[in-house]
Amino acid sequence: EVQLQASGGGLVQTGGSLRLSCAASGFQLGDYAIAWFRQAPGKDREGVSCISRVDGDTVYADSVKGRFTISIDNAKDTVYLLMNSLKPEDTAVYYCAAKRGYSGSHFPAAAFESWGQGTQVTVSS
């Protein structure tokens, strides 16, 4: 079974940057997608970004386009999320998740098979 570990969260002021990491183990040969989700208190979990492990195709939520960048290092089986120009509304617990197959713009949380524990991102005003 694929195991994921998210790290890199912290406290940052508005306009600052953070880089989250998702270290994975247990991948088998095949087409996997790895995604970042976030959940703020009292709100639904939402998809932030997703990447294909095979060809590097990416998709972003409209709210983070132009500010966040997802990338993958296949040799390390690690996915990154570079977050620039952070806003208070980005405050949430960020989770990484994996599933077999890349679905493009549609990546619902319910479709993902493996989840990390999450890392807290707090952006102060």
mmCIF file of C-alpha atoms in Angstrom:
data_model
loop_
_atom_site.group_PDB
_atom_site.id
_atom_site.type_symbol
_atom_site.label_atom_id
_atom_site.label_comp_id
_atom_site.label_asym_id
_atom_site.label_seq_id
_atom_site.Cartn_x
_atom_site.Cartn_y
_atom_site.Cartn_z
ATOM 1 C CA GLU A 1 0.000 0.000 0.000
ATOM 2 C CA VAL A 2 1.238 3.489 -0.854
ATOM 3 C CA GLN A 3 2.290 5.527 2.179
ATOM 4 C CA LEU A 4 2.515 9.329 2.136
ATOM 5 C CA GLN A 5 4.063 11.835 4.517
ATOM 6 C CA ALA A 6 3.371 15.566 4.211
ATOM 7 C CA SER A 7 5.665 18.175 5.719
ATOM 8 C CA GLY A 8 6.743 21.803 5.374
ATOM 9 C CA GLY A 9 3.822 23.693 6.867
ATOM 10 C CA GLY A 10 4.221 26.600 9.238
ATOM 11 C CA LEU A 11 3.267 30.153 10.117
ATOM 12 C CA VAL A 12 3.881 32.861 7.536
ATOM 13 C CA GLN A 13 2.756 36.445 6.975
ATOM 14 C CA THR A 14 0.557 37.529 4.089
ATOM 15 C CA GLY A 15 2.641 37.620 0.913
ATOM 16 C CA GLY A 16 5.137 35.061 2.151
ATOM 17 C CA SER A 17 6.044 31.646 0.767
ATOM 18 C CA LEU A 18 6.194 28.032 1.895
ATOM 19 C CA ARG A 19 7.149 24.790 0.175
ATOM 20 C CA LEU A 20 5.294 21.649 1.143
ATOM 21 C CA SER A 21 6.723 18.183 0.521
ATOM 22 C CA CYS A 22 4.974 14.844 0.138
ATOM 23 C CA ALA A 23 7.282 11.844 0.435
ATOM 24 C CA ALA A 24 5.827 8.616 -0.937
ATOM 25 C CA SER A 25 6.732 4.957 -0.659
ATOM 26 C CA GLY A 26 5.189 1.751 -1.979
ATOM 27 C CA PHE A 27 4.424 2.886 -5.542
ATOM 28 C CA GLN A 28 3.983 0.105 -8.072
ATOM 29 C CA LEU A 29 4.489 0.412 -11.804
ATOM 30 C CA GLY A 30 1.546 2.242 -13.291
ATOM 31 C CA ASP A 31 -0.113 5.586 -13.842
ATOM 32 C CA TYR A 32 -0.483 7.374 -10.473
ATOM 33 C CA ALA A 33 -1.765 10.844 -9.753
ATOM 34 C CA ILE A 34 -0.687 12.743 -6.642
ATOM 35 C CA ALA A 35 -2.742 15.662 -5.367
ATOM 36 C CA TRP A 36 -2.784 18.292 -2.661
ATOM 37 C CA PHE A 37 -6.007 18.994 -0.797
ATOM 38 C CA ARG A 38 -6.726 21.456 1.990
ATOM 39 C CA GLN A 39 -9.341 21.826 4.687
ATOM 40 C CA ALA A 40 -10.015 24.863 6.849
ATOM 41 C CA PRO A 41 -12.074 24.672 10.070
ATOM 42 C CA GLY A 42 -15.774 24.451 9.285
ATOM 43 C CA LYS A 43 -15.207 24.088 5.542
ATOM 44 C CA ASP A 44 -15.218 21.217 3.064
ATOM 45 C CA ARG A 45 -12.010 19.622 1.878
ATOM 46 C CA GLU A 46 -11.038 21.124 -1.466
ATOM 47 C CA GLY A 47 -8.629 20.130 -4.200
ATOM 48 C CA VAL A 48 -5.642 22.437 -4.628
ATOM 49 C CA SER A 49 -3.502 20.821 -7.314
ATOM 50 C CA CYS A 50 -2.798 17.469 -8.955
ATOM 51 C CA ILE A 51 0.089 16.026 -10.963
ATOM 52 C CA SER A 52 0.648 12.919 -13.065
ATOM 53 C CA ARG A 53 3.620 10.791 -11.993
ATOM 54 C CA VAL A 54 4.006 9.509 -15.558
ATOM 55 C CA ASP A 55 4.193 12.668 -17.669
ATOM 56 C CA GLY A 56 4.045 15.610 -15.260
ATOM 57 C CA ASP A 57 0.676 16.982 -16.411
ATOM 58 C CA THR A 58 -0.754 19.362 -13.810
ATOM 59 C CA VAL A 59 -3.998 21.036 -12.811
ATOM 60 C CA TYR A 60 -4.718 23.817 -10.297
ATOM 61 C CA ALA A 61 -7.714 25.208 -8.505
ATOM 62 C CA ASP A 62 -8.644 28.660 -9.784
ATOM 63 C CA SER A 63 -7.963 30.141 -6.352
ATOM 64 C CA VAL A 64 -4.247 29.239 -6.490
ATOM 65 C CA LYS A 65 -3.389 29.580 -10.193
ATOM 66 C CA GLY A 66 -0.389 31.816 -10.690
ATOM 67 C CA ARG A 67 0.641 31.532 -7.030
ATOM 68 C CA PHE A 68 1.188 27.798 -6.378
ATOM 69 C CA THR A 69 3.358 25.374 -8.336
ATOM 70 C CA ILE A 70 3.221 21.589 -8.049
ATOM 71 C CA SER A 71 6.209 19.487 -9.107
ATOM 72 C CA ILE A 72 7.496 15.933 -8.783
ATOM 73 C CA ASP A 73 10.883 14.290 -8.346
ATOM 74 C CA ASN A 74 10.349 10.740 -9.577
ATOM 75 C CA ALA A 75 13.772 9.558 -8.378
ATOM 76 C CA LYS A 76 12.842 10.517 -4.812
ATOM 77 C CA ASP A 77 9.113 9.742 -5.149
ATOM 78 C CA THR A 78 8.467 13.179 -3.687
ATOM 79 C CA VAL A 79 5.875 15.762 -4.734
ATOM 80 C CA TYR A 80 6.254 19.435 -3.850
ATOM 81 C CA LEU A 81 3.863 22.355 -3.596
ATOM 82 C CA LEU A 82 5.538 25.748 -3.752
ATOM 83 C CA MET A 83 3.150 28.365 -2.391
ATOM 84 C CA ASN A 84 3.912 32.011 -3.140
ATOM 85 C CA SER A 85 1.979 35.199 -2.367
ATOM 86 C CA LEU A 86 0.142 33.498 0.466
ATOM 87 C CA LYS A 87 -3.146 34.931 1.695
ATOM 88 C CA PRO A 88 -5.052 34.430 4.970
ATOM 89 C CA GLU A 89 -7.663 32.412 3.051
ATOM 90 C CA ASP A 90 -4.949 29.839 2.285
ATOM 91 C CA THR A 91 -4.890 28.912 5.983
ATOM 92 C CA ALA A 92 -5.778 25.221 6.288
ATOM 93 C CA VAL A 93 -4.457 21.753 6.941
ATOM 94 C CA TYR A 94 -2.876 20.562 3.698
ATOM 95 C CA TYR A 95 -3.007 16.879 2.764
ATOM 96 C CA CYS A 96 -1.355 14.941 -0.029
ATOM 97 C CA ALA A 97 -3.065 11.943 -1.579
ATOM 98 C CA ALA A 98 -2.492 9.390 -4.341
ATOM 99 C CA LYS A 99 -4.618 7.365 -6.728
ATOM 100 C CA ARG A 100 -4.136 5.196 -9.774
ATOM 101 C CA GLY A 101 -4.836 7.125 -12.947
ATOM 102 C CA TYR A 102 -4.733 10.835 -13.745
ATOM 103 C CA SER A 103 -8.128 12.434 -14.363
ATOM 104 C CA GLY A 104 -7.136 15.952 -15.383
ATOM 105 C CA SER A 105 -9.204 18.866 -14.117
ATOM 106 C CA HIS A 106 -11.518 16.693 -12.029
ATOM 107 C CA PHE A 107 -9.874 15.180 -8.940
ATOM 108 C CA PRO A 108 -12.418 14.557 -6.176
ATOM 109 C CA ALA A 109 -11.069 13.572 -2.779
ATOM 110 C CA ALA A 110 -13.268 10.464 -2.662
ATOM 111 C CA ALA A 111 -11.380 8.967 -5.611
ATOM 112 C CA PHE A 112 -8.008 8.956 -3.859
ATOM 113 C CA GLU A 113 -6.776 5.742 -2.279
ATOM 114 C CA SER A 114 -3.926 6.798 0.017
ATOM 115 C CA TRP A 115 -3.583 9.837 2.271
ATOM 116 C CA GLY A 116 -0.906 11.489 4.349
ATOM 117 C CA GLN A 117 -1.506 12.927 7.817
ATOM 118 C CA GLY A 118 -1.506 16.566 6.731
ATOM 119 C CA THR A 119 0.510 19.649 7.622
ATOM 120 C CA GLN A 120 -0.790 22.952 9.009
ATOM 121 C CA VAL A 121 -0.364 26.163 7.035
ATOM 122 C CA THR A 122 -1.279 29.400 8.808
ATOM 123 C CA VAL A 123 -1.125 32.773 7.069
ATOM 124 C CA SER A 124 -1.399 35.825 9.312
ATOM 125 C CA SER A 125 -2.864 39.167 8.261
#
